[in-house]
PDB file of C-alpha atoms in Angstrom:
ATOM      1  CA  UNK A   1       6.813 -11.474   5.658  1.00  0.00           C
ATOM      2  CA  UNK A   2       3.265 -12.507   5.425  1.00  0.00           C
ATOM      3  CA  UNK A   3       1.112 -10.911   2.787  1.00  0.00           C
ATOM      4  CA  UNK A   4      -2.580  -9.369   2.755  1.00  0.00           C
ATOM      5  CA  UNK A   5      -4.263 -11.013  -0.024  1.00  0.00           C
ATOM      6  CA  UNK A   6      -5.203  -7.250  -1.326  1.00  0.00           C
ATOM      7  CA  UNK A   7      -1.686  -5.970  -0.688  1.00  0.00           C
ATOM      8  CA  UNK A   8      -0.135  -6.492  -4.055  1.00  0.00           C
ATOM      9  CA  UNK A   9      -2.622  -4.590  -5.973  1.00  0.00           C
ATOM     10  CA  UNK A  10      -1.779  -1.184  -4.432  1.00  0.00           C
ATOM     11  CA  UNK A  11       1.887  -1.368  -4.997  1.00  0.00           C
ATOM     12  CA  UNK A  12       1.268  -3.151  -8.509  1.00  0.00           C
ATOM     13  CA  UNK A  13      -1.263  -0.332  -9.671  1.00  0.00           C
ATOM     14  CA  UNK A  14       1.075   2.461  -8.287  1.00  0.00           C
ATOM     15  CA  UNK A  15       4.147   1.170 -10.325  1.00  0.00           C
ATOM     16  CA  UNK A  16       1.577   1.174 -13.344  1.00  0.00           C
ATOM     17  CA  UNK A  17       0.844   4.473 -13.029  1.00  0.00           C
ATOM     18  CA  UNK A  18       4.497   5.744 -12.637  1.00  0.00           C
ATOM     19  CA  UNK A  19       5.319   3.640 -15.912  1.00  0.00           C
ATOM     20  CA  UNK A  20       2.465   5.112 -17.870  1.00  0.00           C
ATOM     21  CA  UNK A  21       3.201   8.750 -16.742  1.00  0.00           C
ATOM     22  CA  UNK A  22      -0.044   9.347 -15.891  1.00  0.00           C
ATOM     23  CA  UNK A  23       0.012   9.579 -12.011  1.00  0.00           C
ATOM     24  CA  UNK A  24      -3.324  11.545 -11.426  1.00  0.00           C
ATOM     25  CA  UNK A  25      -5.601  10.129 -13.932  1.00  0.00           C
ATOM     26  CA  UNK A  26      -6.207   6.464 -14.092  1.00  0.00           C
ATOM     27  CA  UNK A  27      -5.444   5.485 -17.786  1.00  0.00           C
ATOM     28  CA  UNK A  28      -5.987   1.615 -17.910  1.00  0.00           C
ATOM     29  CA  UNK A  29      -9.454  -0.017 -17.499  1.00  0.00           C
ATOM     30  CA  UNK A  30      -8.147  -1.970 -14.391  1.00  0.00           C
ATOM     31  CA  UNK A  31      -7.063   1.158 -12.515  1.00  0.00           C
ATOM     32  CA  UNK A  32     -10.874   2.168 -12.673  1.00  0.00           C
ATOM     33  CA  UNK A  33     -11.652  -0.922 -10.614  1.00  0.00           C
ATOM     34  CA  UNK A  34     -11.392   0.859  -7.360  1.00  0.00           C
ATOM     35  CA  UNK A  35     -14.445  -0.030  -5.139  1.00  0.00           C
ATOM     36  CA  UNK A  36     -12.649   1.399  -1.946  1.00  0.00           C
ATOM     37  CA  UNK A  37     -11.360   4.733  -0.778  1.00  0.00           C
ATOM     38  CA  UNK A  38      -8.788   5.902  -2.794  1.00  0.00           C
ATOM     39  CA  UNK A  39      -6.972   7.803  -0.297  1.00  0.00           C
ATOM     40  CA  UNK A  40      -4.732   5.108   0.189  1.00  0.00           C
ATOM     41  CA  UNK A  41      -4.216   4.685  -3.315  1.00  0.00           C
ATOM     42  CA  UNK A  42      -2.529   7.923  -3.601  1.00  0.00           C
ATOM     43  CA  UNK A  43      -0.306   7.292  -0.648  1.00  0.00           C
ATOM     44  CA  UNK A  44       0.882   4.081  -2.176  1.00  0.00           C
ATOM     45  CA  UNK A  45       1.634   6.049  -5.549  1.00  0.00           C
ATOM     46  CA  UNK A  46       3.772   8.451  -3.455  1.00  0.00           C
ATOM     47  CA  UNK A  47       5.484   5.584  -1.670  1.00  0.00           C
ATOM     48  CA  UNK A  48       6.451   3.647  -4.989  1.00  0.00           C
ATOM     49  CA  UNK A  49       7.553   6.923  -6.211  1.00  0.00           C
ATOM     50  CA  UNK A  50       9.929   7.451  -3.436  1.00  0.00           C
ATOM     51  CA  UNK A  51      11.303   3.991  -3.950  1.00  0.00           C
ATOM     52  CA  UNK A  52      11.668   4.621  -7.689  1.00  0.00           C
ATOM     53  CA  UNK A  53      13.227   8.109  -7.177  1.00  0.00           C
ATOM     54  CA  UNK A  54      15.758   6.753  -4.765  1.00  0.00           C
ATOM     55  CA  UNK A  55      16.826   3.634  -7.101  1.00  0.00           C
ATOM     56  CA  UNK A  56      16.865   5.813 -10.210  1.00  0.00           C
ATOM     57  CA  UNK A  57      18.500   8.930  -8.505  1.00  0.00           C
ATOM     58  CA  UNK A  58      15.991  11.365  -9.571  1.00  0.00           C
ATOM     59  CA  UNK A  59      12.243  12.519  -9.861  1.00  0.00           C
ATOM     60  CA  UNK A  60       9.861  11.620 -11.724  1.00  0.00           C
ATOM     61  CA  UNK A  61       9.995   7.664 -12.079  1.00  0.00           C
ATOM     62  CA  UNK A  62       8.716   6.453 -15.393  1.00  0.00           C
ATOM     63  CA  UNK A  63       9.769   3.915 -17.947  1.00  0.00           C
ATOM     64  CA  UNK A  64      10.465   0.569 -16.625  1.00  0.00           C
ATOM     65  CA  UNK A  65       8.838   1.034 -13.409  1.00  0.00           C
ATOM     66  CA  UNK A  66       6.605  -2.219 -13.645  1.00  0.00           C
ATOM     67  CA  UNK A  67       9.439  -4.279 -14.695  1.00  0.00           C
ATOM     68  CA  UNK A  68      11.404  -3.113 -11.933  1.00  0.00           C
ATOM     69  CA  UNK A  69       8.561  -3.998  -9.573  1.00  0.00           C
ATOM     70  CA  UNK A  70       7.968  -7.196 -10.986  1.00  0.00           C
ATOM     71  CA  UNK A  71      11.919  -8.100 -10.715  1.00  0.00           C
ATOM     72  CA  UNK A  72      12.080  -7.091  -7.075  1.00  0.00           C
ATOM     73  CA  UNK A  73       8.605  -6.730  -5.340  1.00  0.00           C
ATOM     74  CA  UNK A  74       9.777  -6.445  -1.839  1.00  0.00           C
ATOM     75  CA  UNK A  75      10.851  -3.217  -1.980  1.00  0.00           C
ATOM     76  CA  UNK A  76       7.746  -1.869  -3.455  1.00  0.00           C
ATOM     77  CA  UNK A  77       5.760  -3.549  -0.858  1.00  0.00           C
ATOM     78  CA  UNK A  78       7.744  -2.554   1.967  1.00  0.00           C
ATOM     79  CA  UNK A  79       7.283   1.138   1.151  1.00  0.00           C
ATOM     80  CA  UNK A  80       3.518   0.742   1.014  1.00  0.00           C
ATOM     81  CA  UNK A  81       3.598  -1.235   4.273  1.00  0.00           C
ATOM     82  CA  UNK A  82       5.621   1.820   5.791  1.00  0.00           C
ATOM     83  CA  UNK A  83       2.917   4.388   4.368  1.00  0.00           C
ATOM     84  CA  UNK A  84       0.534   1.887   6.208  1.00  0.00           C
ATOM     85  CA  UNK A  85       2.188   1.813   9.384  1.00  0.00           C
ATOM     86  CA  UNK A  86       2.563   5.663   9.433  1.00  0.00           C
ATOM     87  CA  UNK A  87      -1.236   5.899   9.029  1.00  0.00           C
ATOM     88  CA  UNK A  88      -1.333   3.338  12.173  1.00  0.00           C
ATOM     89  CA  UNK A  89       0.690   5.526  14.311  1.00  0.00           C
ATOM     90  CA  UNK A  90      -0.997   9.042  13.165  1.00  0.00           C
ATOM     91  CA  UNK A  91      -4.103   7.067  13.952  1.00  0.00           C
ATOM     92  CA  UNK A  92      -3.146   6.783  17.708  1.00  0.00           C
ATOM     93  CA  UNK A  93      -2.359  10.136  17.798  1.00  0.00           C
ATOM     94  CA  UNK A  94      -5.546  11.604  16.580  1.00  0.00           C
ATOM     95  CA  UNK A  95      -7.604   9.183  18.721  1.00  0.00           C
ATOM     96  CA  UNK A  96      -5.595  10.296  21.517  1.00  0.00           C
ATOM     97  CA  UNK A  97      -6.334  13.871  20.468  1.00  0.00           C
ATOM     98  CA  UNK A  98      -9.989  13.022  20.700  1.00  0.00           C
ATOM     99  CA  UNK A  99      -9.966  11.392  24.008  1.00  0.00           C
ATOM    100  CA  UNK A 100      -7.888  14.611  25.335  1.00  0.00           C
ATOM    101  CA  UNK A 101     -10.587  16.868  23.870  1.00  0.00           C
ATOM    102  CA  UNK A 102     -13.361  15.036  25.298  1.00  0.00           C
ATOM    103  CA  UNK A 103     -12.170  14.103  28.822  1.00  0.00           C
ATOM    104  CA  UNK A 104      -8.841  15.574  29.419  1.00  0.00           C
ATOM    105  CA  UNK A 105      -4.938  14.240  29.066  1.00  0.00           C
ATOM    106  CA  UNK A 106      -5.346  11.170  30.992  1.00  0.00           C
ATOM    107  CA  UNK A 107      -8.145   9.837  28.754  1.00  0.00           C
ATOM    108  CA  UNK A 108      -6.160  11.025  25.642  1.00  0.00           C
ATOM    109  CA  UNK A 109      -3.091   9.077  26.560  1.00  0.00           C
ATOM    110  CA  UNK A 110      -4.879   6.054  27.486  1.00  0.00           C
ATOM    111  CA  UNK A 111      -7.186   5.854  24.372  1.00  0.00           C
ATOM    112  CA  UNK A 112      -3.632   6.359  22.298  1.00  0.00           C
ATOM    113  CA  UNK A 113      -2.045   3.630  24.422  1.00  0.00           C
ATOM    114  CA  UNK A 114      -5.130   1.106  23.662  1.00  0.00           C
ATOM    115  CA  UNK A 115      -5.198   1.586  20.229  1.00  0.00           C
ATOM    116  CA  UNK A 116      -1.474   1.280  19.718  1.00  0.00           C
ATOM    117  CA  UNK A 117      -1.686  -2.142  21.284  1.00  0.00           C
ATOM    118  CA  UNK A 118      -5.112  -3.081  19.862  1.00  0.00           C
ATOM    119  CA  UNK A 119      -4.386  -6.380  18.093  1.00  0.00           C
ATOM    120  CA  UNK A 120      -6.509  -5.807  15.005  1.00  0.00           C
ATOM    121  CA  UNK A 121      -5.058  -2.059  14.541  1.00  0.00           C
ATOM    122  CA  UNK A 122      -1.374  -3.536  15.055  1.00  0.00           C
ATOM    123  CA  UNK A 123      -1.887  -6.244  12.557  1.00  0.00           C
ATOM    124  CA  UNK A 124      -3.761  -4.164   9.759  1.00  0.00           C
ATOM    125  CA  UNK A 125      -0.939  -1.419  10.274  1.00  0.00           C
ATOM    126  CA  UNK A 126       1.576  -4.120   9.070  1.00  0.00           C
ATOM    127  CA  UNK A 127      -0.012  -4.729   5.623  1.00  0.00           C
ATOM    128  CA  UNK A 128      -0.035  -2.408   2.868  1.00  0.00           C
ATOM    129  CA  UNK A 129      -3.789  -1.675   2.747  1.00  0.00           C
ATOM    130  CA  UNK A 130      -6.483   0.707   3.044  1.00  0.00           C
ATOM    131  CA  UNK A 131      -7.844  -0.416   6.410  1.00  0.00           C
ATOM    132  CA  UNK A 132      -5.587   1.697   8.592  1.00  0.00           C
ATOM    133  CA  UNK A 133      -5.916   4.769   6.288  1.00  0.00           C
ATOM    134  CA  UNK A 134      -9.573   4.854   6.992  1.00  0.00           C
ATOM    135  CA  UNK A 135      -9.164   4.290  10.725  1.00  0.00           C
ATOM    136  CA  UNK A 136      -6.990   7.737  10.567  1.00  0.00           C
ATOM    137  CA  UNK A 137      -9.865   9.300   8.561  1.00  0.00           C
ATOM    138  CA  UNK A 138     -12.183   8.257  11.286  1.00  0.00           C
ATOM    139  CA  UNK A 139     -10.274   9.024  14.328  1.00  0.00           C
ATOM    140  CA  UNK A 140      -9.634  12.566  12.700  1.00  0.00           C
ATOM    141  CA  UNK A 141     -13.314  13.205  12.082  1.00  0.00           C
ATOM    142  CA  UNK A 142     -14.147  12.255  15.723  1.00  0.00           C
ATOM    143  CA  UNK A 143     -11.570  14.545  17.077  1.00  0.00           C
ATOM    144  CA  UNK A 144     -12.499  17.463  14.679  1.00  0.00           C
ATOM    145  CA  UNK A 145     -16.053  16.920  15.268  1.00  0.00           C
ATOM    146  CA  UNK A 146     -15.204  17.281  19.314  1.00  0.00           C
ATOM    147  CA  UNK A 147     -13.179  20.286  18.404  1.00  0.00           C
ATOM    148  CA  UNK A 148     -16.052  21.781  16.238  1.00  0.00           C
ATOM    149  CA  UNK A 149     -18.747  21.027  19.072  1.00  0.00           C
ATOM    150  CA  UNK A 150     -16.562  22.792  21.526  1.00  0.00           C
ATOM    151  CA  UNK A 151     -15.377  25.755  19.438  1.00  0.00           C
ATOM    152  CA  UNK A 152     -17.739  26.168  16.174  1.00  0.00           C
ATOM    153  CA  UNK A 153     -16.345  28.148  13.502  1.00  0.00           C
ATOM    154  CA  UNK A 154     -15.116  27.967   9.821  1.00  0.00           C
ATOM    155  CA  UNK A 155     -11.656  26.447  10.520  1.00  0.00           C
ATOM    156  CA  UNK A 156     -12.902  23.521  12.673  1.00  0.00           C
ATOM    157  CA  UNK A 157     -15.782  23.269  10.148  1.00  0.00           C
ATOM    158  CA  UNK A 158     -13.236  22.721   7.398  1.00  0.00           C
ATOM    159  CA  UNK A 159     -11.142  20.232   9.245  1.00  0.00           C
ATOM    160  CA  UNK A 160     -14.372  18.078   9.806  1.00  0.00           C
ATOM    161  CA  UNK A 161     -14.805  18.442   6.130  1.00  0.00           C
ATOM    162  CA  UNK A 162     -11.368  17.387   5.244  1.00  0.00           C
ATOM    163  CA  UNK A 163     -11.476  14.089   7.334  1.00  0.00           C
ATOM    164  CA  UNK A 164     -15.117  13.132   6.268  1.00  0.00           C
ATOM    165  CA  UNK A 165     -13.406  13.975   2.491  1.00  0.00           C
ATOM    166  CA  UNK A 166     -10.661  11.427   3.506  1.00  0.00           C
ATOM    167  CA  UNK A 167     -13.043   8.824   4.666  1.00  0.00           C
TER     168      UNK A 167
END
């Protein structure tokens, strides 16, 4: 399929982390070159790890990950794209919850339906990049903020903070 210009870096860097055995801490100078939110990078690492675990018959992946990535990039990119698509669905749900909380069930369902067919959201949900993961964080922040406004408390404040942290 059509690839996004930045899509390769998420899958390739995730494969590099598994290869080097340092999933949590970046070990190469190029792995520090992140200028965008890193939450989707962790999701990409998990997606590539699942592909590797499936192929290798066990967890955790390790040696040879980058070589397998170079030999068959399609599976790795598909896994990262699936993670992005899941984020797209989650964003629709959170946007619907925000609408529901603000103005009732009809508004919530309409809000979710509109986002589900919004051309830019649908297009971005098909690429393995961080745009839709940021949409999830923002939709979640809006929903949590509305809930906090309606019922202030420690739990809802923590939920707002969690979504702000994801963004």
